[in-house]
PDB file of C-alpha atoms in Angstrom:
ATOM      1  CA  UNK A  35     139.914  99.411 109.707  1.00 60.00           C
ATOM      2  CA  UNK A  36     141.215  99.234 113.260  1.00 69.00           C
ATOM      3  CA  UNK A  37     137.679  98.655 114.558  1.00 67.00           C
ATOM      4  CA  UNK A  38     137.255  95.592 112.328  1.00 71.00           C
ATOM      5  CA  UNK A  39     140.638  94.177 113.350  1.00 73.00           C
ATOM      6  CA  UNK A  40     139.762  94.635 117.026  1.00 74.00           C
ATOM      7  CA  UNK A  41     136.465  92.815 116.558  1.00 66.00           C
ATOM      8  CA  UNK A  42     138.127  89.979 114.639  1.00 69.00           C
ATOM      9  CA  UNK A  43     140.674  89.615 117.456  1.00 71.00           C
ATOM     10  CA  UNK A  44     137.841  89.690 119.989  1.00 68.00           C
ATOM     11  CA  UNK A  45     136.068  86.867 118.129  1.00 64.00           C
ATOM     12  CA  UNK A  46     139.290  84.807 117.930  1.00 66.00           C
ATOM     13  CA  UNK A  47     139.875  85.153 121.668  1.00 66.00           C
ATOM     14  CA  UNK A  48     136.325  84.061 122.592  1.00 65.00           C
ATOM     15  CA  UNK A  49     135.764  80.643 124.043  1.00 71.00           C
ATOM     16  CA  UNK A  50     133.461  78.214 122.269  1.00 74.00           C
ATOM     17  CA  UNK A  51     130.894  78.533 125.042  1.00 76.00           C
ATOM     18  CA  UNK A  52     130.858  82.351 124.700  1.00 74.00           C
ATOM     19  CA  UNK A  53     130.554  82.096 120.922  1.00 73.00           C
ATOM     20  CA  UNK A  54     127.646  79.678 121.172  1.00 80.00           C
ATOM     21  CA  UNK A  55     125.961  81.941 123.713  1.00 81.00           C
ATOM     22  CA  UNK A  56     126.259  84.926 121.373  1.00 76.00           C
ATOM     23  CA  UNK A  57     124.965  82.932 118.394  1.00 80.00           C
ATOM     24  CA  UNK A  58     121.984  81.737 120.449  1.00 88.00           C
ATOM     25  CA  UNK A  59     121.285  85.363 121.430  1.00 84.00           C
ATOM     26  CA  UNK A  60     121.362  86.370 117.764  1.00 81.00           C
ATOM     27  CA  UNK A  61     119.009  83.493 116.911  1.00 89.00           C
ATOM     28  CA  UNK A  62     116.620  84.559 119.683  1.00 92.00           C
ATOM     29  CA  UNK A  63     116.537  88.136 118.356  1.00 89.00           C
ATOM     30  CA  UNK A  64     115.681  86.903 114.841  1.00 89.00           C
ATOM     31  CA  UNK A  65     113.086  84.487 116.242  1.00 96.00           C
ATOM     32  CA  UNK A  66     111.425  87.235 118.292  1.00 96.00           C
ATOM     33  CA  UNK A  67     111.163  89.443 115.200  1.00 93.00           C
ATOM     34  CA  UNK A  68     109.446  86.602 113.319  1.00 94.00           C
ATOM     35  CA  UNK A  69     107.108  85.873 116.239  1.00 96.00           C
ATOM     36  CA  UNK A  70     106.116  89.536 116.472  1.00 94.00           C
ATOM     37  CA  UNK A  71     105.455  89.627 112.704  1.00 93.00           C
ATOM     38  CA  UNK A  72     103.268  86.489 112.867  1.00 95.00           C
ATOM     39  CA  UNK A  73     101.381  87.875 115.879  1.00 94.00           C
ATOM     40  CA  UNK A  74     100.701  91.088 113.970  1.00 93.00           C
ATOM     41  CA  UNK A  75      99.437  89.019 111.040  1.00 93.00           C
ATOM     42  CA  UNK A  76      96.982  87.233 113.340  1.00 94.00           C
ATOM     43  CA  UNK A  77      95.836  90.417 115.090  1.00 93.00           C
ATOM     44  CA  UNK A  78      95.303  92.449 111.912  1.00 93.00           C
ATOM     45  CA  UNK A  79      94.020  89.707 109.625  1.00 92.00           C
ATOM     46  CA  UNK A  80      96.459  90.910 106.966  1.00 91.00           C
ATOM     47  CA  UNK A  81      99.230  88.898 105.333  1.00 89.00           C
ATOM     48  CA  UNK A  82     101.380  92.015 105.537  1.00 90.00           C
ATOM     49  CA  UNK A  83     100.371  94.186 108.509  1.00 94.00           C
ATOM     50  CA  UNK A  84     103.010  96.854 107.806  1.00 94.00           C
ATOM     51  CA  UNK A  85     103.988  98.225 104.375  1.00 95.00           C
ATOM     52  CA  UNK A  86     106.189 101.046 103.098  1.00 95.00           C
ATOM     53  CA  UNK A  87     104.909 103.508 100.479  1.00 96.00           C
ATOM     54  CA  UNK A  88     107.360 103.178  97.587  1.00 93.00           C
ATOM     55  CA  UNK A  89     106.088 105.832  95.163  1.00 93.00           C
ATOM     56  CA  UNK A  90     104.528 109.281  95.149  1.00 93.00           C
ATOM     57  CA  UNK A  91     101.238 108.115  93.642  1.00 95.00           C
ATOM     58  CA  UNK A  92      99.326 108.718  96.897  1.00 95.00           C
ATOM     59  CA  UNK A  93     100.574 112.232  97.602  1.00 94.00           C
ATOM     60  CA  UNK A  94      99.517 114.339  99.411  1.00 93.00           C
ATOM     61  CA  UNK A  95      97.868 111.693 101.656  1.00 93.00           C
ATOM     62  CA  UNK A  96     101.019 109.552 101.903  1.00 95.00           C
ATOM     63  CA  UNK A  97     104.532 110.322 100.760  1.00 95.00           C
ATOM     64  CA  UNK A  98     107.272 108.004  99.607  1.00 95.00           C
ATOM     65  CA  UNK A  99     108.839 106.386 102.679  1.00 94.00           C
ATOM     66  CA  UNK A 100     105.767 106.505 104.917  1.00 96.00           C
ATOM     67  CA  UNK A 101     105.006 103.298 106.824  1.00 96.00           C
ATOM     68  CA  UNK A 102     101.362 102.161 106.726  1.00 96.00           C
ATOM     69  CA  UNK A 103      99.659  99.899 109.236  1.00 96.00           C
ATOM     70  CA  UNK A 104      97.052  97.617 107.687  1.00 96.00           C
ATOM     71  CA  UNK A 105      93.996  95.851 109.007  1.00 95.00           C
ATOM     72  CA  UNK A 106      91.720  93.466 107.145  1.00 94.00           C
ATOM     73  CA  UNK A 107      88.138  93.263 108.370  1.00 90.00           C
ATOM     74  CA  UNK A 108      84.946  91.721 107.036  1.00 89.00           C
ATOM     75  CA  UNK A 109      83.332  95.161 106.593  1.00 91.00           C
ATOM     76  CA  UNK A 110      82.381  95.972 103.010  1.00 91.00           C
ATOM     77  CA  UNK A 111      84.761  98.102 100.958  1.00 93.00           C
ATOM     78  CA  UNK A 112      83.699 101.708 100.419  1.00 94.00           C
ATOM     79  CA  UNK A 113      84.852 104.468  98.085  1.00 94.00           C
ATOM     80  CA  UNK A 114      87.435 106.663  99.779  1.00 95.00           C
ATOM     81  CA  UNK A 115      89.190 103.906 101.725  1.00 96.00           C
ATOM     82  CA  UNK A 116      92.904 103.454 101.181  1.00 96.00           C
ATOM     83  CA  UNK A 117      93.756  99.830 100.463  1.00 96.00           C
ATOM     84  CA  UNK A 118      96.842  97.801  99.655  1.00 96.00           C
ATOM     85  CA  UNK A 119      96.398  95.189  96.960  1.00 96.00           C
ATOM     86  CA  UNK A 120      98.361  92.600  95.006  1.00 93.00           C
ATOM     87  CA  UNK A 121      98.332  92.340  91.240  1.00 91.00           C
ATOM     88  CA  UNK A 122      98.764  88.872  89.783  1.00 86.00           C
ATOM     89  CA  UNK A 123     102.340  88.440  88.567  1.00 85.00           C
ATOM     90  CA  UNK A 124     103.682  91.498  90.419  1.00 87.00           C
ATOM     91  CA  UNK A 125     105.839  91.066  93.536  1.00 89.00           C
ATOM     92  CA  UNK A 126     105.227  94.504  95.075  1.00 91.00           C
ATOM     93  CA  UNK A 127     101.803  95.465  96.476  1.00 94.00           C
ATOM     94  CA  UNK A 128     100.180  98.781  95.535  1.00 95.00           C
ATOM     95  CA  UNK A 129      98.760 101.402  97.931  1.00 96.00           C
ATOM     96  CA  UNK A 130      95.805 103.279  96.363  1.00 97.00           C
ATOM     97  CA  UNK A 131      92.372 104.675  97.173  1.00 97.00           C
ATOM     98  CA  UNK A 132      89.090 102.913  96.351  1.00 97.00           C
ATOM     99  CA  UNK A 133      87.173 105.115  93.908  1.00 97.00           C
ATOM    100  CA  UNK A 134      84.317 102.780  92.936  1.00 95.00           C
ATOM    101  CA  UNK A 135      82.670  99.692  94.383  1.00 95.00           C
ATOM    102  CA  UNK A 136      80.128  97.629  92.444  1.00 91.00           C
ATOM    103  CA  UNK A 137      78.111  95.153  94.483  1.00 89.00           C
ATOM    104  CA  UNK A 138      75.731  92.747  92.777  1.00 84.00           C
ATOM    105  CA  UNK A 139      72.785  92.275  95.096  1.00 83.00           C
ATOM    106  CA  UNK A 140      71.711  88.875  93.798  1.00 85.00           C
ATOM    107  CA  UNK A 141      75.164  87.215  93.877  1.00 84.00           C
ATOM    108  CA  UNK A 142      77.009  89.315  96.452  1.00 80.00           C
ATOM    109  CA  UNK A 143      79.914  89.642  93.992  1.00 90.00           C
ATOM    110  CA  UNK A 144      82.007  92.763  94.641  1.00 93.00           C
ATOM    111  CA  UNK A 145      84.163  94.610  92.104  1.00 94.00           C
ATOM    112  CA  UNK A 146      86.530  97.355  93.229  1.00 96.00           C
ATOM    113  CA  UNK A 147      88.249 100.114  91.240  1.00 96.00           C
ATOM    114  CA  UNK A 148      91.242 101.997  92.686  1.00 97.00           C
ATOM    115  CA  UNK A 149      93.301 105.061  91.817  1.00 96.00           C
ATOM    116  CA  UNK A 150      96.346 106.812  93.223  1.00 96.00           C
ATOM    117  CA  UNK A 151      95.541 110.306  94.529  1.00 96.00           C
ATOM    118  CA  UNK A 152      98.322 111.867  92.429  1.00 95.00           C
ATOM    119  CA  UNK A 153      97.472 109.845  89.297  1.00 95.00           C
ATOM    120  CA  UNK A 154      95.280 111.164  86.501  1.00 95.00           C
ATOM    121  CA  UNK A 155      93.751 107.798  85.558  1.00 94.00           C
ATOM    122  CA  UNK A 156      92.378 104.858  87.519  1.00 94.00           C
ATOM    123  CA  UNK A 157      94.389 101.659  88.066  1.00 94.00           C
ATOM    124  CA  UNK A 158      92.952  99.522  85.268  1.00 93.00           C
ATOM    125  CA  UNK A 159      96.306  99.808  83.494  1.00 91.00           C
ATOM    126  CA  UNK A 160      98.031  98.318  86.558  1.00 91.00           C
ATOM    127  CA  UNK A 161      95.739  95.322  86.932  1.00 92.00           C
ATOM    128  CA  UNK A 162      96.507  91.974  85.277  1.00 89.00           C
ATOM    129  CA  UNK A 163      95.890  91.747  81.535  1.00 90.00           C
ATOM    130  CA  UNK A 164      92.159  91.689  80.818  1.00 89.00           C
ATOM    131  CA  UNK A 165      91.215  92.583  84.393  1.00 91.00           C
ATOM    132  CA  UNK A 166      89.181  95.765  84.856  1.00 93.00           C
ATOM    133  CA  UNK A 167      88.219  95.433  88.523  1.00 94.00           C
ATOM    134  CA  UNK A 168      89.874  94.174  91.692  1.00 94.00           C
ATOM    135  CA  UNK A 169      88.398  91.282  93.610  1.00 93.00           C
ATOM    136  CA  UNK A 170      88.259  91.476  97.426  1.00 93.00           C
ATOM    137  CA  UNK A 171      90.671  88.509  97.596  1.00 92.00           C
ATOM    138  CA  UNK A 172      93.406  90.665  96.026  1.00 94.00           C
ATOM    139  CA  UNK A 173      93.248  93.259  98.795  1.00 95.00           C
ATOM    140  CA  UNK A 174      95.803  92.745 101.578  1.00 94.00           C
ATOM    141  CA  UNK A 175      94.332  95.293 103.955  1.00 94.00           C
ATOM    142  CA  UNK A 176      93.005  98.762 104.665  1.00 96.00           C
ATOM    143  CA  UNK A 177      95.309 101.542 105.865  1.00 95.00           C
ATOM    144  CA  UNK A 178      94.452 102.341 109.497  1.00 95.00           C
ATOM    145  CA  UNK A 179      97.494 104.409 110.481  1.00 94.00           C
ATOM    146  CA  UNK A 180     100.885 105.598 109.339  1.00 95.00           C
ATOM    147  CA  UNK A 181     104.287 106.865 110.463  1.00 95.00           C
ATOM    148  CA  UNK A 182     105.697 109.534 108.151  1.00 96.00           C
ATOM    149  CA  UNK A 183     109.109 108.920 106.535  1.00 94.00           C
ATOM    150  CA  UNK A 184     109.991 105.974 108.816  1.00 94.00           C
ATOM    151  CA  UNK A 185     110.189 103.613 105.831  1.00 92.00           C
ATOM    152  CA  UNK A 186     113.118 105.376 104.188  1.00 92.00           C
ATOM    153  CA  UNK A 187     115.479 102.900 105.838  1.00 89.00           C
ATOM    154  CA  UNK A 188     113.777 100.105 103.894  1.00 88.00           C
ATOM    155  CA  UNK A 189     113.847 102.070 100.637  1.00 92.00           C
ATOM    156  CA  UNK A 190     117.558 102.892 100.969  1.00 90.00           C
ATOM    157  CA  UNK A 191     118.449  99.283 101.821  1.00 87.00           C
ATOM    158  CA  UNK A 192     116.419  98.019  98.833  1.00 87.00           C
ATOM    159  CA  UNK A 193     117.855 100.511  96.364  1.00 90.00           C
ATOM    160  CA  UNK A 194     121.433 100.235  97.695  1.00 90.00           C
ATOM    161  CA  UNK A 195     121.974  96.590  98.731  1.00 89.00           C
ATOM    162  CA  UNK A 196     125.573  97.215  99.830  1.00 92.00           C
ATOM    163  CA  UNK A 197     124.238  99.366 102.698  1.00 89.00           C
ATOM    164  CA  UNK A 198     121.945  96.517 103.753  1.00 88.00           C
ATOM    165  CA  UNK A 199     124.808  94.015 103.817  1.00 91.00           C
ATOM    166  CA  UNK A 200     127.076  96.419 105.715  1.00 91.00           C
ATOM    167  CA  UNK A 201     124.356  97.084 108.305  1.00 88.00           C
ATOM    168  CA  UNK A 202     123.578  93.380 108.772  1.00 86.00           C
ATOM    169  CA  UNK A 203     127.291  92.599 109.074  1.00 87.00           C
ATOM    170  CA  UNK A 204     127.861  95.377 111.608  1.00 87.00           C
ATOM    171  CA  UNK A 205     124.863  94.309 113.695  1.00 82.00           C
ATOM    172  CA  UNK A 206     125.997  90.682 113.581  1.00 78.00           C
ATOM    173  CA  UNK A 207     129.473  91.682 114.717  1.00 80.00           C
ATOM    174  CA  UNK A 208     128.047  93.768 117.551  1.00 80.00           C
ATOM    175  CA  UNK A 209     125.915  90.886 118.789  1.00 73.00           C
ATOM    176  CA  UNK A 210     128.690  88.311 118.516  1.00 71.00           C
ATOM    177  CA  UNK A 211     131.370  90.484 120.131  1.00 73.00           C
ATOM    178  CA  UNK A 212     129.275  91.984 122.929  1.00 70.00           C
ATOM    179  CA  UNK A 213     130.527  90.915 126.353  1.00 64.00           C
ATOM    180  CA  UNK A 214     127.165  90.681 128.186  1.00 58.00           C
TER     181      UNK A 214
END
């Protein structure tokens, strides 16, 4: 607890100008993170250019905690591609492999069926009620790369919110109390 008391004393002894400078620095760090995220969205064409695999349904290709990089292009979807898609009414996107694509030649309408590599059945049970195929509009992007296990930080902070709040608080204190 001595570390916290020292930081509190450090904050109390800071001048208003120093405090404002530190708060502006913190704001610039947050702003830069948002700018980088928006730039990635523009470059990849995906609303979420980076996602974390949250389940083991894609093993052995991807394990829980892997970070995937997504890209959305105009190229047609093909069986074998790994895609990330949204299901209506569900907040968390799903990472699965395309197993079937039906293209109607006369209308150009495309229907897509997906399945997790480790799952026994296709994803029709995961889709919205009465929906048997995905539409291309539901797909957020195609997996184009990954970093193994790097997403565990996100999983731990989601499953144990107290760790997230402690980390954010500690980082905030470090930024506010730094002397440079």
